[in-house]
CSV table of C-alpha atoms and ligand atoms in Angstrom, one decimal:
chain,number,residue,atom,x,y,z
A,24,MET,CA,-53.9,27.9,77.3
A,25,GLY,CA,-52.9,24.5,78.3
A,26,GLU,CA,-50.6,25.8,81.8
A,27,ALA,CA,-48.8,23.4,82.6
A,28,PRO,CA,-49.1,23.0,86.8
A,29,ALA,CA,-46.2,24.2,88.6
A,30,PHE,CA,-44.2,21.0,90.2
A,31,PHE,CA,-42.8,20.1,92.9
A,32,VAL,CA,-40.4,17.3,93.8
A,33,ASP,CA,-39.2,17.4,97.3
A,34,ASN,CA,-36.2,15.7,98.6
A,35,LEU,CA,-35.8,13.2,95.6
A,36,GLN,CA,-33.3,10.9,96.5
A,37,ASN,CA,-31.2,9.0,93.8
A,38,GLY,CA,-32.9,6.2,91.8
A,39,PHE,CA,-36.5,7.2,92.1
A,40,SER,CA,-39.2,6.1,90.2
A,41,ASN,CA,-39.9,9.0,88.2
A,42,GLY,CA,-42.2,7.3,85.5
A,43,PHE,CA,-40.1,8.3,82.8
A,44,GLY,CA,-36.7,5.8,83.6
A,45,LEU,CA,-34.7,8.7,84.2
A,46,LYS,CA,-32.2,8.3,87.5
A,47,SER,CA,-33.3,11.4,89.5
A,48,LYS,CA,-30.5,12.8,91.4
A,49,GLY,CA,-32.9,15.0,93.2
A,50,PHE,CA,-34.6,18.1,92.9
A,51,GLU,CA,-36.0,18.1,89.4
A,52,THR,CA,-38.7,19.4,87.9
A,53,PHE,CA,-41.2,18.3,85.3
A,54,THR,CA,-42.4,21.1,82.7
A,55,ASP,CA,-44.8,20.1,79.8
A,56,VAL,CA,-44.6,21.9,76.6
A,57,GLY,CA,-46.5,20.4,74.0
A,58,ASP,CA,-45.5,16.8,73.4
A,59,LYS,CA,-42.0,17.4,75.1
A,60,THR,CA,-41.1,17.1,79.2
A,61,PHE,CA,-38.3,19.7,79.9
A,62,VAL,CA,-37.0,17.8,83.0
A,63,ILE,CA,-34.7,20.2,85.1
A,64,GLY,CA,-32.4,20.2,87.7
A,65,GLY,CA,-30.8,17.2,89.2
A,66,ALA,CA,-30.5,14.4,86.6
A,67,ASN,CA,-27.6,16.7,83.6
A,68,SER,CA,-25.9,19.0,86.1
A,69,ASP,CA,-22.8,18.2,87.0
A,70,SER,CA,-23.2,19.2,89.6
A,71,THR,CA,-20.6,22.0,89.7
A,72,SER,CA,-21.0,24.7,87.1
A,73,SER,CA,-25.4,24.8,86.6
A,74,VAL,CA,-28.6,23.4,86.4
A,75,GLY,CA,-29.3,19.9,84.1
A,76,ILE,CA,-31.9,20.1,81.2
A,77,GLN,CA,-32.8,17.3,79.5
A,78,ILE,CA,-36.3,16.5,77.1
A,79,TYR,CA,-38.6,13.5,77.1
A,80,ASP,CA,-40.3,13.9,73.6
A,81,LYS,CA,-42.8,11.6,74.2
A,82,SER,CA,-43.8,11.5,69.9
A,83,THR,CA,-40.8,9.2,70.1
A,84,GLY,CA,-39.7,8.2,73.6
A,85,LYS,CA,-36.6,9.4,73.8
A,86,TRP,CA,-34.5,11.1,76.1
A,87,VAL,CA,-32.7,14.2,74.1
A,88,ILE,CA,-29.3,16.7,75.1
A,89,PRO,CA,-30.3,20.1,74.5
A,90,THR,CA,-27.4,22.3,73.8
A,91,VAL,CA,-27.9,24.9,76.4
A,92,LEU,CA,-27.1,28.8,76.1
A,93,GLY,CA,-27.6,31.6,77.8
A,94,THR,CA,-26.5,33.1,81.2
A,95,LYS,CA,-27.2,29.3,83.8
A,96,PRO,CA,-28.1,29.9,87.0
A,97,LYS,CA,-25.5,28.0,89.7
A,98,THR,CA,-26.8,24.5,91.0
A,99,CYS,CA,-28.9,25.6,93.7
A,100,LYS,CA,-30.9,23.3,95.9
A,101,GLY,CA,-34.4,23.1,93.9
A,102,HIS,CA,-36.3,25.2,92.6
A,103,SER,CA,-40.2,25.3,91.5
A,104,ALA,CA,-41.0,25.5,87.5
A,105,ILE,CA,-43.9,26.9,85.6
A,106,LEU,CA,-44.6,27.2,82.3
A,107,LEU,CA,-45.3,30.8,80.5
A,108,ASN,CA,-47.1,31.6,77.2
A,109,GLU,CA,-45.7,27.8,76.0
A,110,ASP,CA,-42.2,29.1,75.3
A,111,ARG,CA,-40.6,29.8,78.2
A,112,ILE,CA,-40.6,28.0,82.3
A,113,MET,CA,-40.0,30.5,84.9
A,114,ILE,CA,-37.7,29.2,87.5
A,115,SER,CA,-38.1,30.3,91.2
A,116,ILE,CA,-34.7,29.3,93.1
A,117,ARG,CA,-35.5,28.2,96.3
A,118,GLY,CA,-32.8,29.8,99.2
A,119,SER,CA,-31.3,32.0,96.6
A,120,THR,CA,-30.1,35.9,97.1
A,121,PRO,CA,-32.8,38.2,96.2
A,122,ASP,CA,-31.3,39.3,92.8
A,123,ASP,CA,-30.8,35.5,91.9
A,124,CYS,CA,-34.0,33.9,92.0
A,125,ILE,CA,-35.9,34.3,88.8
A,126,TRP,CA,-34.7,32.6,86.1
A,127,PHE,CA,-36.3,32.0,82.4
A,128,LEU,CA,-35.3,28.5,80.4
A,129,GLU,CA,-36.5,29.9,77.0
A,130,VAL,CA,-37.8,26.7,75.0
A,131,ASP,CA,-39.8,28.4,71.8
A,132,THR,CA,-38.9,31.5,71.4
A,133,GLU,CA,-37.9,33.6,68.7
A,134,TYR,CA,-34.1,33.3,69.6
A,135,VAL,CA,-34.3,29.7,70.4
A,136,LYS,CA,-36.6,28.6,67.8
A,137,GLU,CA,-33.7,30.4,65.2
A,138,GLN,CA,-30.6,29.0,67.6
A,139,LYS,CA,-32.4,25.8,66.7
A,140,LYS,CA,-31.8,26.0,63.3
A,141,ASP,CA,-28.2,26.8,63.0
A,142,PHE,CA,-26.9,24.1,66.0
A,143,GLY,CA,-29.3,21.5,64.1
A,144,THR,CA,-30.3,20.3,67.8
A,145,GLU,CA,-32.5,21.0,70.1
A,146,VAL,CA,-31.9,24.1,71.9
A,147,VAL,CA,-33.3,25.6,75.2
A,148,ALA,CA,-31.4,29.7,76.6
A,149,TRP,CA,-31.0,30.8,80.3
A,150,SER,CA,-31.7,33.9,80.8
A,151,LYS,CA,-31.5,35.7,84.6
A,152,GLY,CA,-35.0,37.6,85.8
A,153,VAL,CA,-34.6,41.4,86.5
A,154,THR,CA,-36.1,44.0,87.8
A,155,GLY,CA,-36.4,47.6,85.7
A,156,GLU,CA,-35.2,48.3,82.2
A,157,ALA,CA,-32.0,49.2,81.0
A,158,GLU,CA,-30.8,52.4,79.5
A,159,LYS,CA,-29.6,52.3,76.2
A,160,PRO,CA,-26.0,50.9,76.2
A,161,VAL,CA,-23.4,53.7,74.2
A,162,VAL,CA,-21.3,52.6,71.2
A,163,ILE,CA,-18.5,54.0,71.1
A,164,SER,CA,-16.2,53.6,67.8
A,165,GLY,CA,-13.2,54.9,66.2
A,166,PRO,CA,-9.6,54.9,65.3
A,167,SER,CA,-6.9,53.4,67.4
A,168,GLY,CA,-5.4,56.9,69.1
A,169,VAL,CA,-8.4,59.1,68.6
A,170,GLY,CA,-9.2,59.5,72.0
A,171,LYS,CA,-12.2,57.3,73.1
A,172,GLY,CA,-10.5,55.7,76.4
A,173,THR,CA,-9.4,59.3,77.1
A,174,LEU,CA,-13.3,60.0,76.9
A,175,ILE,CA,-14.8,57.6,78.2
A,176,ASN,CA,-12.4,57.6,81.3
A,177,MET,CA,-13.3,61.2,81.2
A,178,LEU,CA,-17.0,60.6,81.6
A,179,MET,CA,-17.2,57.2,83.9
A,180,LYS,CA,-14.7,59.4,86.0
A,181,GLU,CA,-17.2,62.8,86.1
A,182,PHE,CA,-20.4,60.3,86.7
A,183,PRO,CA,-19.7,57.4,88.1
A,184,SER,CA,-22.8,56.3,88.9
A,185,MET,CA,-24.4,56.8,86.0
A,186,PHE,CA,-22.1,54.6,83.4
A,187,GLY,CA,-20.0,51.5,83.7
A,188,PHE,CA,-17.8,50.1,81.0
A,189,SER,CA,-18.0,46.8,79.4
A,190,VAL,CA,-15.1,45.0,79.5
A,191,SER,CA,-14.1,43.1,76.5
A,192,HIS,CA,-12.4,40.1,75.9
A,193,THR,CA,-9.4,40.4,73.9
A,194,THR,CA,-6.1,38.0,73.2
A,195,ARG,CA,-3.9,40.6,72.9
A,196,ALA,CA,-1.4,41.1,75.9
A,197,PRO,CA,-1.8,43.5,78.6
A,198,ARG,CA,0.1,46.9,78.9
A,199,GLY,CA,1.8,48.3,81.6
A,200,MET,CA,-0.8,49.8,84.0
A,201,GLU,CA,-3.2,47.6,82.4
A,202,LYS,CA,-5.1,45.4,84.5
A,203,ASN,CA,-7.2,41.6,83.7
A,204,GLY,CA,-11.1,42.5,84.5
A,205,VAL,CA,-11.0,45.8,84.6
A,206,HIS,CA,-9.4,47.2,81.0
A,207,TYR,CA,-10.2,44.3,79.2
A,208,HIS,CA,-10.4,40.3,80.0
A,209,PHE,CA,-7.4,39.3,78.5
A,210,THR,CA,-8.1,35.7,77.2
A,211,GLU,CA,-6.8,33.1,75.3
A,212,ARG,CA,-7.1,32.4,72.0
A,213,ASN,CA,-9.0,28.9,71.7
A,214,VAL,CA,-10.6,29.8,75.2
A,215,MET,CA,-11.9,33.1,73.3
A,216,GLU,CA,-13.4,30.9,70.2
A,217,ASN,CA,-14.7,27.8,72.1
A,218,ASP,CA,-17.1,30.9,74.1
A,219,ILE,CA,-17.7,32.0,70.6
A,220,LYS,CA,-18.8,29.3,69.5
A,221,HIS,CA,-20.7,28.6,72.3
A,222,GLY,CA,-22.8,32.0,72.0
A,223,LYS,CA,-21.2,34.0,74.9
A,224,PHE,CA,-20.2,37.0,72.9
A,225,LEU,CA,-22.4,39.7,71.4
A,226,GLU,CA,-19.8,41.3,69.0
A,227,PHE,CA,-16.1,39.6,68.0
A,228,ALA,CA,-13.6,41.6,65.1
A,229,SER,CA,-9.8,40.5,64.8
A,230,VAL,CA,-8.5,43.8,64.8
A,231,HIS,CA,-5.0,45.1,64.5
A,232,GLY,CA,-4.2,40.9,64.4
A,233,ASN,CA,-6.2,40.6,67.9
A,234,LEU,CA,-9.2,39.4,68.6
A,235,TYR,CA,-11.7,41.5,70.7
A,236,GLY,CA,-15.1,40.8,71.8
A,237,THR,CA,-18.0,42.3,73.8
A,238,SER,CA,-19.6,39.0,76.2
A,239,ILE,CA,-22.8,39.1,76.5
A,240,GLU,CA,-22.4,39.1,80.3
A,241,ALA,CA,-20.4,42.3,80.3
A,242,VAL,CA,-23.2,44.4,78.7
A,243,GLU,CA,-26.3,42.7,81.0
A,244,ALA,CA,-23.5,43.3,84.1
A,245,VAL,CA,-23.4,47.1,84.1
A,246,ALA,CA,-27.4,47.1,82.9
A,247,ASP,CA,-27.9,45.3,86.5
A,248,SER,CA,-25.6,47.4,88.6
A,249,GLY,CA,-28.7,49.8,87.3
A,250,LYS,CA,-25.7,52.0,85.1
A,251,ARG,CA,-25.6,52.8,81.5
A,252,CYS,CA,-23.1,50.4,79.7
A,253,ILE,CA,-20.4,52.0,77.3
A,254,LEU,CA,-18.6,50.2,74.7
A,255,ASP,CA,-15.5,51.0,73.5
A,256,ILE,CA,-15.3,48.6,70.3
A,257,ASP,CA,-14.0,48.8,66.3
A,258,VAL,CA,-15.8,49.6,63.6
A,259,GLN,CA,-16.6,46.2,62.6
A,260,GLY,CA,-17.7,45.2,66.2
A,261,ALA,CA,-19.9,48.4,65.9
A,262,ARG,CA,-21.7,47.3,63.0
A,263,SER,CA,-22.1,43.5,64.5
A,264,VAL,CA,-23.6,45.2,67.3
A,265,ARG,CA,-26.1,47.1,65.0
A,266,ALA,CA,-27.4,43.8,63.5
A,267,SER,CA,-28.0,42.3,67.1
A,268,TYR,CA,-31.0,42.7,69.3
A,269,LEU,CA,-29.1,45.4,71.6
A,270,ASP,CA,-30.5,48.4,70.8
A,271,ALA,CA,-27.7,51.4,71.4
A,272,VAL,CA,-26.7,54.8,70.7
A,273,PHE,CA,-23.9,54.8,68.4
A,274,ILE,CA,-20.8,57.5,68.3
A,275,PHE,CA,-18.0,57.6,66.3
A,276,ILE,CA,-15.3,59.7,67.1
A,277,CYS,CA,-13.2,61.1,64.2
A,278,PRO,CA,-9.8,62.6,64.4
A,279,PRO,CA,-9.3,66.0,62.8
A,280,SER,CA,-6.5,64.8,60.8
A,281,MET,CA,-4.2,61.0,60.4
A,282,ARG,CA,-1.5,63.0,60.7
A,283,GLU,CA,-2.3,64.5,64.2
A,284,LEU,CA,-3.8,60.6,64.9
A,285,GLU,CA,-0.2,59.9,63.8
A,286,GLU,CA,1.0,61.6,66.4
A,287,ARG,CA,-1.3,60.6,69.3
A,288,LEU,CA,-0.4,57.6,68.8
A,289,ARG,CA,3.3,57.9,68.5
A,290,ALA,CA,2.6,60.3,71.6
A,291,ARG,CA,1.2,57.7,73.6
A,292,GLY,CA,3.8,55.3,73.5
A,293,THR,CA,2.6,52.1,74.2
A,294,GLU,CA,3.0,50.1,70.5
A,295,THR,CA,5.5,48.8,68.4
A,296,GLU,CA,6.3,50.9,65.3
A,297,ASP,CA,5.1,48.0,63.2
A,298,GLN,CA,2.1,47.9,65.3
A,299,ILE,CA,1.1,51.6,65.1
A,300,LEU,CA,1.9,51.5,61.2
A,301,LYS,CA,-1.0,48.7,60.7
A,302,ARG,CA,-3.2,50.8,63.0
A,303,LEU,CA,-2.5,53.8,60.9
A,304,ARG,CA,-3.3,52.0,58.2
A,305,ASN,CA,-6.6,50.5,59.6
A,306,ALA,CA,-7.6,53.8,60.8
A,307,GLU,CA,-8.5,54.8,57.1
A,308,ALA,CA,-11.1,52.2,56.2
A,309,GLU,CA,-12.1,52.9,59.4
A,310,ILE,CA,-12.7,56.6,59.2
A,311,GLU,CA,-14.4,56.0,55.9
A,312,GLN,CA,-17.0,54.0,57.3
A,313,GLY,CA,-17.8,55.5,60.2
A,314,GLU,CA,-18.5,58.6,57.7
A,315,SER,CA,-20.2,56.4,55.6
A,316,SER,CA,-21.3,53.5,56.8
A,317,GLY,CA,-24.8,54.8,58.1
A,318,ILE,CA,-24.4,52.4,61.2
A,319,PHE,CA,-23.8,55.6,63.6
A,320,ASP,CA,-25.8,58.0,64.7
A,321,TYR,CA,-23.2,61.0,65.5
A,322,ILE,CA,-20.0,61.6,64.4
A,323,LEU,CA,-18.2,63.7,66.5
A,324,TYR,CA,-14.5,65.4,66.3
A,325,ASN,CA,-11.9,65.2,68.6
A,326,HIS,CA,-9.8,68.4,67.6
A,327,ASN,CA,-9.9,69.7,71.0
A,328,LEU,CA,-10.7,67.2,74.0
A,329,GLU,CA,-12.0,69.3,76.2
A,330,GLU,CA,-14.6,70.3,72.9
A,331,CYS,CA,-15.5,67.0,71.9
A,332,TYR,CA,-16.1,65.9,75.7
A,333,GLU,CA,-18.6,68.6,76.2
A,334,ASN,CA,-20.1,67.7,73.0
A,335,LEU,CA,-20.5,64.4,74.3
A,336,MET,CA,-22.1,64.8,77.3
A,337,GLU,CA,-24.6,66.9,75.5
A,338,LEU,CA,-25.6,63.9,73.2
A,339,LEU,CA,-26.2,61.8,76.2
A,340,GLY,CA,-28.0,64.3,77.8
A,341,LEU,CA,-25.8,66.2,80.0
A,342,GLY,CA,-25.4,69.1,79.1
A,343,GLY,CA,-25.8,72.2,81.6
A,344,SER,CA,-26.8,70.4,84.4
A,345,ALA,CA,-26.4,66.8,84.7
A,346,PRO,CA,-29.8,64.2,86.0
A,347,ILE,CA,-29.1,63.2,89.7
A,348,LYS,CA,-29.2,59.8,88.8
A,349,GLN,CA,-31.1,57.8,91.4
A,350,LYS,CA,-29.9,54.0,92.3
A,351,PRO,CA,-32.7,51.9,91.8
A,352,SER,CA,-34.2,50.4,94.7
A,353,SER,CA,-32.7,47.1,95.4
A,354,LYS,CA,-35.2,44.2,94.8
A,355,VAL,CA,-36.0,42.4,97.8
A,356,ILE,CA,-37.2,38.9,96.8
A,357,ASP,CA,-35.9,36.0,98.6
A,358,PRO,CA,-38.4,32.9,98.3
A,359,PRO,CA,-37.9,30.8,101.3
A,360,SER,CA,-36.6,26.7,100.2
A,361,ASN,CA,-40.4,25.8,100.7
A,362,HIS,CA,-42.0,28.0,98.4
A,363,SER,CA,-44.5,26.9,95.6
A,364,VAL,CA,-45.5,29.1,92.9
A,365,SER,CA,-49.3,29.7,90.4
A,366,LYS,CA,-50.6,31.2,88.0
A,367,ILE,CA,-52.8,33.6,87.6
A,368,ASN,CA,-53.2,36.0,84.8
A,369,ASN,CA,-49.9,37.4,83.9
A,370,LYS,CA,-49.1,37.0,87.9
A,371,MET,CA,-46.8,34.7,89.4
A,372,VAL,CA,-47.8,33.8,92.8
A,373,ILE,CA,-45.3,32.8,95.1
A,374,ASN,CA,-46.5,31.8,98.1
A,375,CYS,CA,-44.4,31.8,101.0
A,376,GLU,CA,-45.9,29.9,104.6
A,377,THR,CA,-43.9,30.6,107.3
A,378,LYS,CA,-44.9,28.7,110.5
A,379,GLU,CA,-43.7,29.5,114.0
A,380,VAL,CA,-44.9,28.9,117.6
A,381,GLY,CA,-48.0,31.1,117.8
A,382,ASN,CA,-47.6,32.7,114.9
A,383,GLU,CA,-48.8,31.5,111.2
A,384,ALA,CA,-47.9,34.0,108.2
A,385,LYS,CA,-48.2,34.1,104.8
A,386,ASN,CA,-46.3,35.8,102.4
A,387,LEU,CA,-47.3,36.0,99.1
A,388,ILE,CA,-44.7,37.6,96.3
A,389,ILE,CA,-46.5,38.2,93.1
A,390,LEU,CA,-44.7,38.6,90.2
A,391,ASP,CA,-46.3,40.9,87.4
A,392,VAL,CA,-45.1,39.3,83.8
A,393,SER,CA,-46.8,42.1,81.8
A,394,SER,CA,-44.3,43.6,80.7
A,395,LEU,CA,-41.5,41.5,79.8
A,396,LYS,CA,-38.1,42.5,78.1
A,397,GLY,CA,-35.2,41.4,76.7
A,398,GLY,CA,-34.5,37.5,77.4
A,399,ALA,CA,-32.1,35.2,76.3
A,400,PRO,CA,-28.6,34.9,75.8
A,401,GLY,CA,-29.3,38.4,77.6
A,402,ARG,CA,-31.8,39.2,80.6
A,403,THR,CA,-35.7,39.0,81.0
A,404,ARG,CA,-36.0,42.6,82.1
A,405,GLY,CA,-38.9,44.4,82.8
A,406,LEU,CA,-40.5,42.3,85.8
A,407,ASN,CA,-42.6,43.7,88.6
A,408,ILE,CA,-42.8,42.2,91.9
A,409,HIS,CA,-45.3,43.3,94.9
A,410,ALA,CA,-44.9,41.2,98.0
A,411,ILE,CA,-48.1,40.9,100.2
A,412,ASP,CA,-48.2,39.8,103.6
A,413,LEU,CA,-50.9,37.9,105.0
A,414,PHE,CA,-51.4,36.4,108.7
A,415,SER,CA,-53.6,34.1,110.4
A,416,ASP,CA,-56.1,37.2,111.0
A,417,GLY,CA,-56.2,37.7,107.6
A,418,LEU,CA,-54.7,40.4,104.8
A,419,ASN,CA,-52.1,42.3,106.7
A,420,GLY,CA,-50.6,44.6,104.6
A,421,ILE,CA,-48.9,45.3,101.1
A,422,ARG,CA,-45.4,45.9,100.3
A,423,GLU,CA,-44.2,47.8,97.3
A,424,LEU,CA,-40.7,46.4,96.0
A,425,ARG,CA,-40.2,48.7,92.9
B,524,ATP,N1,-7.8,65.8,71.5
B,524,ATP,C1,-6.6,65.3,72.4
B,524,ATP,N2,-5.9,66.4,71.9
B,524,ATP,C2,-4.3,65.6,72.1
B,524,ATP,N3,-4.4,64.6,72.4
B,524,ATP,C3,-5.2,63.1,72.8
B,524,ATP,C4,-6.5,64.2,72.4
B,524,ATP,N4,-7.6,63.1,72.8
B,524,ATP,C5,-7.3,62.4,73.3
B,524,ATP,N5,-5.4,62.2,72.9
B,524,ATP,C6,-4.2,61.7,73.6
B,524,ATP,O1,-4.2,60.7,72.6
B,524,ATP,C7,-3.7,59.4,72.4
B,524,ATP,C8,-4.7,58.1,72.6
B,524,ATP,O2,-5.9,58.3,72.8
B,524,ATP,P1,-6.8,56.8,73.4
B,524,ATP,O3,-5.3,56.3,74.0
B,524,ATP,O4,-7.7,57.5,74.4
B,524,ATP,O5,-6.9,56.3,72.0
B,524,ATP,P2,-8.2,55.2,71.8
B,524,ATP,O6,-9.1,56.0,71.2
B,524,ATP,O7,-8.9,54.9,73.0
B,524,ATP,O8,-7.2,54.3,71.2
B,524,ATP,P3,-7.6,52.4,71.0
B,524,ATP,O9,-8.2,52.3,70.7
B,524,ATP,O10,-5.7,52.5,70.7
B,524,ATP,O11,-7.5,52.5,72.4
B,524,ATP,C9,-3.7,59.3,74.3
B,524,ATP,O12,-2.6,59.7,74.4
B,524,ATP,C10,-4.2,60.6,74.8
B,524,ATP,O13,-3.9,61.3,76.4
B,525,LIG,N1,-14.9,44.7,67.8
B,525,LIG,C1,-14.6,45.0,68.4
B,525,LIG,N2,-13.4,46.1,69.2
B,525,LIG,C2,-12.8,46.1,70.4
B,525,LIG,C3,-13.3,45.4,71.6
B,525,LIG,N3,-12.3,46.1,72.9
B,525,LIG,C4,-12.0,47.0,72.0
B,525,LIG,N4,-12.1,47.3,70.7
B,525,LIG,C5,-11.0,47.7,70.0
B,525,LIG,O1,-10.1,47.2,69.4
B,525,LIG,C6,-9.3,48.7,69.4
B,525,LIG,C7,-8.5,48.0,69.8
B,525,LIG,O2,-7.7,48.5,71.0
B,525,LIG,P1,-6.5,48.6,72.2
B,525,LIG,O3,-7.2,48.6,73.8
B,525,LIG,O4,-5.7,47.6,72.3
B,525,LIG,O5,-5.5,49.9,72.0
B,525,LIG,C8,-10.0,49.1,69.3
B,525,LIG,O6,-10.5,50.3,68.0
B,525,LIG,C9,-11.0,49.1,70.0
B,525,LIG,O7,-12.1,50.3,70.0
B,525,LIG,C10,-14.3,44.9,71.5
B,525,LIG,O8,-14.6,43.3,72.3
B,525,LIG,N5,-14.5,44.3,70.1
C-alpha cells in the first residue's frame, strides 16, 4: 500500500534544516502521498488561526500553498500525522481536549478532487474526527408565516435532549426579541459572501430580499452534541440540501389557504406592509414547488396547530411514547504531548507512554478506522476507539471507550 511512516518532529526550532529548503517554525510533519510531500504545521501557520499546510511537489521541485477548506484545527503545540488509504492524512493533536484530538486532512478524496477542478488550484480539506454516527437531520420548509418556527419551538421544548436547531446566517436585521447566535447569526453581506466563496456553507439563498444560509458548521455542531439537527430553510435551500452530501428528511409545511397565511403573517406583526406583500407573493411559488417538486418526503398541512404537531411527531418516530434518548458517552481520548502513531491494517495505534517513579505505564489508544463515514467539508464520523493499559508487568486491561 506504500504507507508513509508516521513522522515525529519534536521541538524543532527556527531555521532547522529539513532537507526541503523550508524555513521551519517548528512542529511540522512530512507525509508523502505519491510525488507530493504534505508539510503540516509550523511553516505556513499564521499562529492564531490554524495549522498551516504546504505541499512540496517532487516532480517539479516547487512548493505550493493549497486552498484549504473545511473546519480547521486551532494552532496546536505539535501533532503526529499518518497517511490513510492514500487519500487522507490522520492527524492526532498533542495535549488537546478529548473531543478535539483526531483530525483528517483530505488530500485526494472525491470531495477534494471536485474542489480542485472548481478552484483550479491544489486543494486540501480538513475535517474533525468524531465517534458515533449522526441521526438524519430534518429539513423543514414552507412559506413565511405558515408556522415552521412555532412547530420547531414546540418540538425543541418537548424534546430538548433530542433535537438541536441549526442556527442559520442571515443579512436581515434582527427582530425585537431575536438574539444573535441563537435565532440567527446576523451577518454583514460581504462577510457572508466571502464565507460562501470559501465553501463554508451547505446552502444559501436570497429569500425575500435578504441572504440566508446554513453553514456546514451549524449542522455539524448539532450532530456533535449528540442531537438530531433541525433546519428551518426556504424551498431553494431545501433543494440545495437535497443535492448536497447531507442525507436528511425533508418536510414541507403547507398553510390551509393563502388567506389564512396572510392573517398569520399580519397577526405576527413582525414585518412591514411591503415585506408582508413580498412574502405572500413568494409564498405562492413556494407552495407550488413544495407540493410538486419532488424535493420533499412529506407534506404536512398546518390547519390546526396541535394536530399538525402530532403529525410531525409521528413522522419523526415520536408518536405514542417517545423513546428515551441516551446521551452518547463522552469520548475519552486525550493523547499526551509525547505520543506516537502507527498503523496496523485498519487500526491506528496511538502510543502514550507515561513514566513515573517506580511505575512505567504504557497506554495504547486504538482507533479503528474501518467504518469511517462523511468527511470534509463536515466531520469524519464513525471512529471506533478503545484504550489498552499496559503496565510493566504486562497486559492490565482493555477499556471500551464507546
Ligand atoms: N395552526 C396555526 N393556527 C393559527 N396560527 C398559527 C398556526 N401555526 C402558527 N401560527 C401563528 O402564525 C404565526 C407565524 O408562525 P411562525 O412564525 O411559526 O411562521 P414561520 O413559518 O416560522 O415564518 P417565517 O418563515 O417567516 O419565520 C405565528 O404568530 C404563530 O403563532
Ligand atoms: N435557504 C435558507 N432559508 C432560510 C434559512 N434560514 C431561514 N430561512 C428561511 O427564510 C425565510 C424567512 O425567514 P425569517 O426568519 O426572515 O422570517 C423562511 O422561509 C425561512 O425558512 C437558511 O439558512 N437558508
